[in-house]
GROMACS .gro file of C-alpha atoms in nm:
model
  226
    1ALA     CA    1   0.047  -0.040  -0.010
    2THR     CA    2   0.134   0.380  -0.097
    3PHE     CA    3  -0.006   0.618   0.141
    4THR     CA    4   0.061   1.042   0.027
    5VAL     CA    5   0.090   1.298   0.269
    6VAL     CA    6   0.023   1.641   0.174
    7PHE     CA    7   0.245   1.949   0.387
    8ASP     CA    8   0.135   2.293   0.298
    9LYS     CA    9   0.374   2.495   0.523
   10PRO     CA   10   0.646   2.609   0.544
   11TYR     CA   11   0.628   2.488   0.160
   12TYR     CA   12   0.395   2.235  -0.029
   13ALA     CA   13   0.518   1.912  -0.091
   14GLU     CA   14   0.396   1.544  -0.100
   15VAL     CA   15   0.508   1.214   0.006
   16GLN     CA   16   0.497   0.883  -0.019
   17LEU     CA   17   0.541   0.608   0.155
   18LYS     CA   18   0.530   0.258   0.093
   19VAL     CA   19   0.348   0.003   0.334
   20SER     CA   20   0.459  -0.340   0.296
   21GLY     CA   21   0.345  -0.711   0.491
   22TYR     CA   22   0.174  -0.982   0.450
   23ILE     CA   23  -0.176  -1.106   0.595
   24ARG     CA   24  -0.148  -1.467   0.764
   25THR     CA   25  -0.430  -1.698   0.761
   26ASP     CA   26  -0.270  -1.996   0.923
   27ILE     CA   27  -0.216  -1.803   1.323
   28THR     CA   28  -0.570  -1.696   1.441
   29PHE     CA   29  -0.595  -1.570   1.836
   30ASP     CA   30  -0.942  -1.602   2.018
   31PRO     CA   31  -1.024  -1.342   2.149
   32PRO     CA   32  -0.805  -1.164   1.879
   33GLU     CA   33  -0.629  -0.885   2.137
   34VAL     CA   34  -0.585  -0.923   2.513
   35ALA     CA   35  -0.848  -0.606   2.585
   36PHE     CA   36  -0.838  -0.563   2.965
   37GLY     CA   37  -1.048  -0.309   2.966
   38GLU     CA   38  -1.066  -0.020   3.196
   39PHE     CA   39  -1.006  -0.182   3.604
   40ARG     CA   40  -0.839  -0.069   3.871
   41SER     CA   41  -0.460  -0.008   3.932
   42GLY     CA   42  -0.321  -0.246   4.210
   43LYS     CA   43  -0.542  -0.505   4.152
   44ALA     CA   44  -0.392  -0.792   3.901
   45GLN     CA   45  -0.606  -0.858   3.669
   46GLN     CA   46  -0.573  -1.180   3.376
   47ARG     CA   47  -0.708  -1.297   3.034
   48ASP     CA   48  -0.688  -1.599   2.828
   49ILE     CA   49  -0.608  -1.662   2.469
   50VAL     CA   50  -0.653  -1.913   2.252
   51ILE     CA   51  -0.315  -1.913   1.994
   52SER     CA   52  -0.440  -2.193   1.692
   53HIS     CA   53  -0.220  -2.268   1.362
   54THR     CA   54  -0.298  -2.517   1.109
   55GLY     CA   55  -0.087  -2.663   0.884
   56ASP     CA   56   0.190  -2.766   0.988
   57SER     CA   57   0.170  -3.009   1.314
   58ASN     CA   58   0.546  -2.946   1.403
   59TRP     CA   59   0.507  -2.571   1.473
   60ARG     CA   60   0.564  -2.434   1.812
   61ILE     CA   61   0.608  -2.182   2.002
   62THR     CA   62   0.916  -2.100   2.138
   63ASP     CA   63   0.913  -1.747   2.308
   64VAL     CA   64   0.666  -1.458   2.392
   65ARG     CA   65   0.836  -1.097   2.446
   66SER     CA   66   0.689  -0.833   2.572
   67HIS     CA   67   0.837  -0.463   2.677
   68CYS     CA   68   0.605  -0.399   2.954
   69ASP     CA   69   0.760  -0.490   3.287
   70HIS     CA   70   0.442  -0.527   3.431
   71LEU     CA   71   0.333  -0.817   3.172
   72LYS     CA   72   0.331  -1.147   3.293
   73VAL     CA   73   0.269  -1.429   3.007
   74SER     CA   74   0.237  -1.827   3.094
   75LEU     CA   75   0.181  -2.102   2.752
   76SER     CA   76   0.029  -2.443   2.870
   77PRO     CA   77   0.130  -2.729   2.649
   78PRO     CA   78   0.033  -2.770   2.322
   79GLU     CA   79  -0.260  -2.918   2.198
   80LEU     CA   80  -0.169  -3.163   1.918
   81SER     CA   81  -0.381  -3.281   1.652
   82PRO     CA   82  -0.384  -3.359   1.233
   83GLY     CA   83  -0.285  -3.036   1.095
   84LEU     CA   84  -0.389  -2.815   1.386
   85VAL     CA   85  -0.099  -2.680   1.721
   86ARG     CA   86  -0.359  -2.468   1.983
   87TYR     CA   87  -0.209  -2.255   2.320
   88ARG     CA   88  -0.424  -2.173   2.555
   89MET     CA   89  -0.223  -1.831   2.699
   90HIS     CA   90  -0.208  -1.693   3.015
   91VAL     CA   91  -0.240  -1.295   2.957
   92THR     CA   92  -0.145  -1.096   3.355
   93MET     CA   93  -0.134  -0.757   3.381
   94GLN     CA   94   0.007  -0.722   3.735
   95GLU     CA   95  -0.134  -0.543   4.000
   96ASP     CA   96   0.161  -0.255   4.027
   97VAL     CA   97   0.061  -0.109   3.673
   98PRO     CA   98   0.120   0.282   3.717
   99GLU     CA   99  -0.260   0.427   3.665
  100GLY     CA  100  -0.299   0.524   3.243
  101GLU     CA  101  -0.366   0.417   2.905
  102ILE     CA  102  -0.222   0.103   2.849
  103GLN     CA  103  -0.100   0.034   2.471
  104GLU     CA  104   0.163  -0.247   2.405
  105ARG     CA  105   0.212  -0.518   2.170
  106LEU     CA  106   0.305  -0.928   2.244
  107THR     CA  107   0.601  -1.053   2.006
  108LEU     CA  108   0.531  -1.411   1.971
  109ILE     CA  109   0.874  -1.605   1.914
  110SER     CA  110   0.810  -1.949   1.703
  111ASN     CA  111   0.986  -2.223   1.474
  112ASP     CA  112   0.904  -2.097   1.142
  113ARG     CA  113   1.157  -1.987   0.979
  114SER     CA  114   0.999  -1.777   0.688
  115PHE     CA  115   0.722  -1.586   0.945
  116PRO     CA  116   0.908  -1.624   1.278
  117THR     CA  117   0.757  -1.318   1.476
  118THR     CA  118   0.360  -1.250   1.545
  119GLU     CA  119   0.253  -0.959   1.701
  120MET     CA  120  -0.077  -0.936   1.938
  121ALA     CA  121  -0.215  -0.633   2.034
  122ILE     CA  122  -0.276  -0.546   2.447
  123SER     CA  123  -0.498  -0.209   2.551
  124GLY     CA  124  -0.636  -0.091   2.870
  125ARG     CA  125  -0.706   0.148   3.093
  126ALA     CA  126  -0.562   0.140   3.420
  127ARG     CA  127  -0.755   0.363   3.693
  128SER     CA  128  -0.681   0.495   4.005
  129ALA     CA  129  -0.844   0.351   4.326
  130LEU     CA  130  -0.784   0.710   4.458
  131SER     CA  131  -0.881   1.036   4.310
  132VAL     CA  132  -0.894   1.446   4.504
  133SER     CA  133  -1.105   1.732   4.295
  134PRO     CA  134  -1.011   1.954   4.183
  135ALA     CA  135  -0.698   1.782   4.060
  136ALA     CA  136  -0.523   2.131   4.020
  137VAL     CA  137  -0.604   2.467   4.219
  138THR     CA  138  -0.535   2.771   4.160
  139LEU     CA  139  -0.514   3.104   4.410
  140GLY     CA  140  -0.515   3.323   4.147
  141THR     CA  141  -0.332   3.673   4.189
  142THR     CA  142  -0.361   3.787   4.534
  143SER     CA  143  -0.177   3.977   4.816
  144ALA     CA  144   0.113   3.827   4.937
  145ASP     CA  145  -0.046   3.909   5.375
  146ALA     CA  146  -0.433   3.693   5.162
  147VAL     CA  147  -0.623   3.408   5.391
  148VAL     CA  148  -0.699   3.167   5.079
  149GLU     CA  149  -0.999   2.852   5.147
  150LYS     CA  150  -1.011   2.578   4.935
  151ARG     CA  151  -1.173   2.200   4.947
  152LEU     CA  152  -1.025   1.913   4.845
  153VAL     CA  153  -1.308   1.610   4.750
  154VAL     CA  154  -1.138   1.301   4.774
  155LYS     CA  155  -1.284   0.970   4.663
  156GLY     CA  156  -1.223   0.623   4.630
  157GLU     CA  157  -1.388   0.253   4.546
  158GLU     CA  158  -1.407   0.084   4.884
  159PRO     CA  159  -1.409   0.231   5.197
  160PHE     CA  160  -1.066   0.467   5.346
  161SER     CA  161  -1.006   0.707   5.589
  162VAL     CA  162  -0.700   0.967   5.538
  163LYS     CA  163  -0.396   0.937   5.783
  164GLU     CA  164  -0.191   1.281   5.659
  165VAL     CA  165  -0.183   1.551   5.408
  166ILE     CA  166   0.191   1.658   5.321
  167CYS     CA  167   0.289   1.977   5.190
  168ASP     CA  168   0.652   2.121   5.186
  169ASP     CA  169   0.544   2.445   5.218
  170GLU     CA  170   0.449   2.552   5.574
  171ARG     CA  171   0.216   2.851   5.459
  172PHE     CA  172  -0.077   2.547   5.432
  173ALA     CA  173  -0.238   2.400   5.656
  174PHE     CA  174  -0.535   2.114   5.685
  175GLU     CA  175  -0.754   1.994   5.860
  176ILE     CA  176  -0.793   1.608   5.816
  177PRO     CA  177  -1.174   1.468   5.804
  178VAL     CA  178  -1.220   1.161   6.054
  179GLY     CA  179  -1.386   0.800   5.977
  180SER     CA  180  -1.394   0.580   5.663
  181LYS     CA  181  -1.601   0.588   5.405
  182LYS     CA  182  -1.589   0.679   5.041
  183LEU     CA  183  -1.584   0.947   4.996
  184HIS     CA  184  -1.402   1.247   5.224
  185PHE     CA  185  -1.352   1.635   5.257
  186VAL     CA  186  -0.979   1.830   5.337
  187LYS     CA  187  -0.995   2.147   5.365
  188MET     CA  188  -0.677   2.319   5.276
  189LYS     CA  189  -0.614   2.731   5.414
  190PHE     CA  190  -0.332   2.933   5.302
  191GLN     CA  191  -0.169   3.197   5.501
  192GLY     CA  192   0.070   3.461   5.317
  193ASP     CA  193   0.319   3.576   5.484
  194GLY     CA  194   0.358   3.882   5.352
  195LYS     CA  195   0.585   3.819   5.099
  196ALA     CA  196   0.573   3.847   4.643
  197THR     CA  197   0.619   3.554   4.474
  198GLN     CA  198   0.515   3.263   4.334
  199ILE     CA  199   0.346   2.947   4.414
  200SER     CA  200   0.370   2.577   4.302
  201GLN     CA  201   0.315   2.306   4.523
  202THR     CA  202   0.215   1.968   4.563
  203ILE     CA  203   0.005   1.832   4.845
  204ARG     CA  204  -0.006   1.499   4.865
  205ILE     CA  205  -0.323   1.305   5.073
  206VAL     CA  206  -0.202   0.970   5.177
  207THR     CA  207  -0.432   0.732   5.317
  208ASP     CA  208  -0.487   0.364   5.473
  209LEU     CA  209  -0.570   0.151   5.165
  210PRO     CA  210  -0.307  -0.078   5.058
  211GLY     CA  211   0.029   0.055   4.999
  212ASP     CA  212  -0.083   0.380   5.169
  213CYS     CA  213  -0.222   0.483   4.814
  214SER     CA  214  -0.198   0.831   4.780
  215ALA     CA  215  -0.344   1.128   4.571
  216ASP     CA  216  -0.190   1.483   4.413
  217CYS     CA  217  -0.326   1.771   4.370
  218ILE     CA  218  -0.142   2.078   4.252
  219VAL     CA  219  -0.178   2.418   4.377
  220THR     CA  220  -0.058   2.735   4.190
  221GLY     CA  221  -0.063   3.132   4.214
  222THR     CA  222   0.035   3.448   4.248
  223LEU     CA  223   0.130   3.638   4.563
  224ALA     CA  224   0.139   4.036   4.438
  225ALA     CA  225   0.287   4.320   4.709
  226GLU     CA  226   0.096   4.593   4.752
   0.00000   0.00000   0.00000
């Protein structure tokens, strides 16, 4: 296939890209990709894939590779029948995967000298077990000795308690809620010290969820002299 890319700036130009490949029908995946969907980080996810190869009973998978350190893959012994080799592959996304979109690939290495590698797509989205809203707070432009109060909403997928709020700026004070529940309100108070400066501070809310699960909030603002 040939793709034509057209540029209009800084001057008009056309570039042709040639793409070539080979569509294989002797290897099939069921399902066709490792789709984890949306899941909570901190909890391992597993998917099972059936890999079938037709036409050569001596075909074997010799290795499975991935650049993702959070994946664990295991293969069952091959199931053999005339003209068919079948594997059952177990793919586990481990609990330490960071939150965010997942777009990875698995590379299957076989003993087929003509086509030794076959790739398989991996997709998903790991969401945090804890969130803080708003994730970014602005104090705006205010006087250097101003007092500003805000409220942070902390949500979890299961009941939790807030253990502490970590902030390196001593001008910030926090009222930590008590009790264990899925939703907490953390009151934040900023007291200016009379110095004109820019504020860019990370607030970390630490809970009693497994691993001392925490959520961060960024606070920015400008303190102006009178």
